[in-house]
Amino acid sequence: MAFENPPRERIKELLAGAGNVAVVGLSDNPDRISYMVAEAMQKKGYRIIPVNPTVSGSILGETCYASLGDIPGPVDIVNVFRRSETVVPVAEEAVRIGAKVFWLQQGIFNEEAADIARTGGLEAIMDRCIKVEFDIAARREISCFIQTFVVIYRFIWLWIFRGTKGGRRLILPGRHWTAA
């Protein structure tokens, strides 16, 4: 059976329920995409946990770990910035630490890794950028808010300004005003 990502509504739920995001392959170079995406997600309120065996110290103000197994606390999402052929061991480690979501960034696709994650009880997402998906979910919420606002505005407008043929009449309790 061919792999399919969860629907956008489910991705929105997963992002809303997450707090800690372990970023495997996070670079300490601000010019790299992994750094930019992780920084953007951190600004949106997620705790970013860098995972990169070649970096010692910290990235984005958080301690960098050599592997997922070294992280002392819980991990909600394992977000992977590694080549497709290297992600199977990452999926196995994500299952071992009890993560909830195994997320391969845009351009990364490995069905074997997704099968390992799903078998281990994780939701798998592949070939999708976590920042883009967050922005899509946020836009949908803003869009719903704007649509609701427009409906309420139109209702109030119709209630206050009950049109006459020559102008508009503002009806307030005890007062009448007619626009010329």
Short mmCIF file of C-alpha atoms in Angstrom, two decimals:
data_model
loop_
_atom_site.label_atom_id
_atom_site.label_comp_id
_atom_site.label_asym_id
_atom_site.label_seq_id
_atom_site.Cartn_x
_atom_site.Cartn_y
_atom_site.Cartn_z
CA MET A 1 0.00 0.00 0.00
CA ALA A 2 1.37 3.41 -0.99
CA PHE A 3 2.19 5.88 1.77
CA GLU A 4 -0.14 8.81 2.37
CA ASN A 5 0.41 11.68 4.77
CA PRO A 6 -2.34 12.36 7.30
CA PRO A 7 -4.95 14.92 6.20
CA ARG A 8 -4.22 18.58 6.92
CA GLU A 9 -6.74 18.66 9.79
CA ARG A 10 -4.87 15.83 11.52
CA ILE A 11 -1.53 17.56 10.94
CA LYS A 12 -3.02 20.69 12.52
CA GLU A 13 -4.06 18.62 15.57
CA LEU A 14 -0.60 17.07 15.84
CA LEU A 15 1.08 20.47 15.72
CA ALA A 16 -1.37 21.93 18.24
CA GLY A 17 -0.73 19.09 20.68
CA ALA A 18 3.06 19.23 20.43
CA GLY A 19 5.49 21.15 22.59
CA ASN A 20 8.91 19.55 22.21
CA VAL A 21 10.35 19.12 18.71
CA ALA A 22 13.62 17.23 18.35
CA VAL A 23 15.30 18.36 15.12
CA VAL A 24 17.65 15.66 13.84
CA GLY A 25 20.33 17.15 11.62
CA LEU A 26 19.86 20.70 12.89
CA SER A 27 22.80 22.81 11.74
CA ASP A 28 24.45 25.51 13.84
CA ASN A 29 24.85 27.56 10.64
CA PRO A 30 22.11 30.26 10.46
CA ASP A 31 22.24 30.11 6.64
CA ARG A 32 21.05 26.49 6.53
CA ILE A 33 17.39 25.62 5.99
CA SER A 34 17.29 23.39 9.09
CA TYR A 35 18.36 26.33 11.25
CA MET A 36 15.84 28.72 9.66
CA VAL A 37 12.93 26.31 10.02
CA ALA A 38 13.84 25.42 13.62
CA GLU A 39 14.26 29.08 14.54
CA ALA A 40 10.85 29.92 13.04
CA MET A 41 9.19 27.07 14.96
CA GLN A 42 10.91 28.19 18.15
CA LYS A 43 9.50 31.70 17.64
CA LYS A 44 6.05 30.12 17.28
CA GLY A 45 6.38 28.68 20.80
CA TYR A 46 7.85 25.20 20.30
CA ARG A 47 10.80 24.00 22.32
CA ILE A 48 13.43 22.97 19.79
CA ILE A 49 15.77 20.17 20.85
CA PRO A 50 18.81 20.05 18.53
CA VAL A 51 20.15 16.60 17.61
CA ASN A 52 23.46 16.59 15.76
CA PRO A 53 26.47 14.43 16.72
CA THR A 54 28.92 16.83 15.02
CA VAL A 55 27.92 19.87 17.11
CA SER A 56 28.90 20.31 20.74
CA GLY A 57 27.34 22.97 22.91
CA SER A 58 24.06 24.55 21.97
CA ILE A 59 22.02 25.65 18.97
CA LEU A 60 19.26 28.27 19.27
CA GLY A 61 19.94 28.47 22.99
CA GLU A 62 19.18 24.76 23.58
CA THR A 63 21.61 21.98 24.46
CA CYS A 64 22.54 19.93 21.41
CA TYR A 65 22.42 16.13 21.80
CA ALA A 66 24.31 13.52 19.80
CA SER A 67 21.27 11.24 19.41
CA LEU A 68 17.58 11.06 20.25
CA GLY A 69 18.36 8.59 23.03
CA ASP A 70 20.45 11.23 24.83
CA ILE A 71 17.50 13.62 25.25
CA PRO A 72 16.44 13.54 28.93
CA GLY A 73 12.79 14.54 28.55
CA PRO A 74 9.81 13.68 26.37
CA VAL A 75 9.75 14.38 22.63
CA ASP A 76 6.50 15.02 20.79
CA ILE A 77 7.79 15.38 17.22
CA VAL A 78 11.00 14.06 15.68
CA ASN A 79 11.65 16.39 12.74
CA VAL A 80 14.35 15.02 10.42
CA PHE A 81 16.74 16.95 8.17
CA ARG A 82 18.81 14.03 6.85
CA ARG A 83 19.14 12.28 3.51
CA SER A 84 16.40 9.75 2.77
CA GLU A 85 18.76 6.77 2.84
CA THR A 86 19.91 7.59 6.40
CA VAL A 87 16.55 7.92 8.19
CA VAL A 88 15.74 4.27 9.04
CA PRO A 89 17.90 4.27 12.22
CA VAL A 90 16.35 7.62 13.18
CA ALA A 91 12.87 6.08 12.89
CA GLU A 92 13.94 3.15 15.09
CA GLU A 93 15.33 5.55 17.68
CA ALA A 94 12.16 7.69 17.55
CA VAL A 95 10.13 4.57 18.40
CA ARG A 96 12.50 3.69 21.27
CA ILE A 97 12.18 7.11 22.91
CA GLY A 98 8.37 7.11 22.63
CA ALA A 99 7.93 10.10 20.33
CA LYS A 100 4.46 10.73 18.93
CA VAL A 101 5.28 11.92 15.41
CA PHE A 102 8.04 11.02 12.96
CA TRP A 103 8.33 13.93 10.50
CA LEU A 104 10.57 13.89 7.43
CA GLN A 105 11.12 17.35 6.00
CA GLN A 106 10.32 18.35 2.45
CA GLY A 107 12.29 16.30 -0.08
CA ILE A 108 12.85 13.40 2.35
CA PHE A 109 10.92 10.19 1.67
CA ASN A 110 11.57 6.68 2.98
CA GLU A 111 8.70 4.18 3.17
CA GLU A 112 10.68 1.70 5.29
CA ALA A 113 11.26 4.40 7.93
CA ALA A 114 7.58 5.37 7.82
CA ASP A 115 6.56 1.71 8.28
CA ILE A 116 8.89 1.39 11.29
CA ALA A 117 7.42 4.54 12.82
CA ARG A 118 3.81 3.48 12.21
CA THR A 119 4.42 -0.03 13.53
CA GLY A 120 5.93 1.58 16.65
CA GLY A 121 2.79 3.69 17.20
CA LEU A 122 4.00 6.98 15.76
CA GLU A 123 2.25 9.07 13.13
CA ALA A 124 4.47 9.45 10.07
CA ILE A 125 4.68 12.48 7.84
CA MET A 126 7.03 12.65 4.87
CA ASP A 127 8.08 15.21 2.29
CA ARG A 128 6.39 18.08 4.13
CA CYS A 129 7.94 21.15 5.75
CA ILE A 130 6.81 21.52 9.36
CA LYS A 131 6.95 25.33 9.16
CA VAL A 132 4.83 25.44 6.00
CA GLU A 133 2.28 23.07 7.53
CA PHE A 134 2.12 25.21 10.68
CA ASP A 135 1.55 28.33 8.56
CA ILE A 136 -1.19 26.59 6.55
CA ALA A 137 -2.96 25.57 9.77
CA ALA A 138 -2.62 29.11 11.17
CA ARG A 139 -3.95 30.65 7.94
CA ARG A 140 -7.01 28.42 8.10
CA GLU A 141 -7.74 29.63 11.63
CA ILE A 142 -7.27 33.26 10.61
CA SER A 143 -9.44 32.70 7.55
CA CYS A 144 -12.24 31.27 9.73
CA PHE A 145 -11.92 34.25 12.09
CA ILE A 146 -12.11 36.71 9.19
CA GLN A 147 -15.13 34.94 7.69
CA THR A 148 -16.90 35.05 11.06
CA PHE A 149 -16.02 38.72 11.48
CA VAL A 150 -17.39 39.56 8.02
CA VAL A 151 -20.68 37.80 8.74
CA ILE A 152 -21.07 39.61 12.07
CA TYR A 153 -20.09 42.93 10.51
CA ARG A 154 -22.66 42.51 7.74
CA PHE A 155 -25.34 41.61 10.28
CA ILE A 156 -24.57 44.68 12.40
CA TRP A 157 -24.42 46.88 9.30
CA LEU A 158 -27.83 45.67 8.16
CA TRP A 159 -29.26 46.08 11.65
CA ILE A 160 -27.97 49.63 12.11
CA PHE A 161 -28.30 50.96 8.58
CA ARG A 162 -31.70 49.97 7.30
CA GLY A 163 -31.56 51.53 3.88
CA THR A 164 -33.99 54.00 2.44
CA LYS A 165 -34.11 54.69 -1.27
CA GLY A 166 -32.36 58.07 -1.11
CA GLY A 167 -29.88 57.47 1.67
CA ARG A 168 -29.21 55.54 4.78
CA ARG A 169 -31.03 55.82 8.02
CA LEU A 170 -29.20 55.09 11.28
CA ILE A 171 -31.66 53.67 13.77
CA LEU A 172 -30.67 54.00 17.39
CA PRO A 173 -33.00 53.68 20.37
CA GLY A 174 -34.88 56.98 20.67
CA ARG A 175 -33.07 58.71 17.77
CA HIS A 176 -33.33 58.83 14.01
CA TRP A 177 -30.71 60.06 11.60
CA THR A 178 -30.93 60.22 7.82
CA ALA A 179 -27.91 60.62 5.62
CA ALA A 180 -28.30 63.10 2.79
#
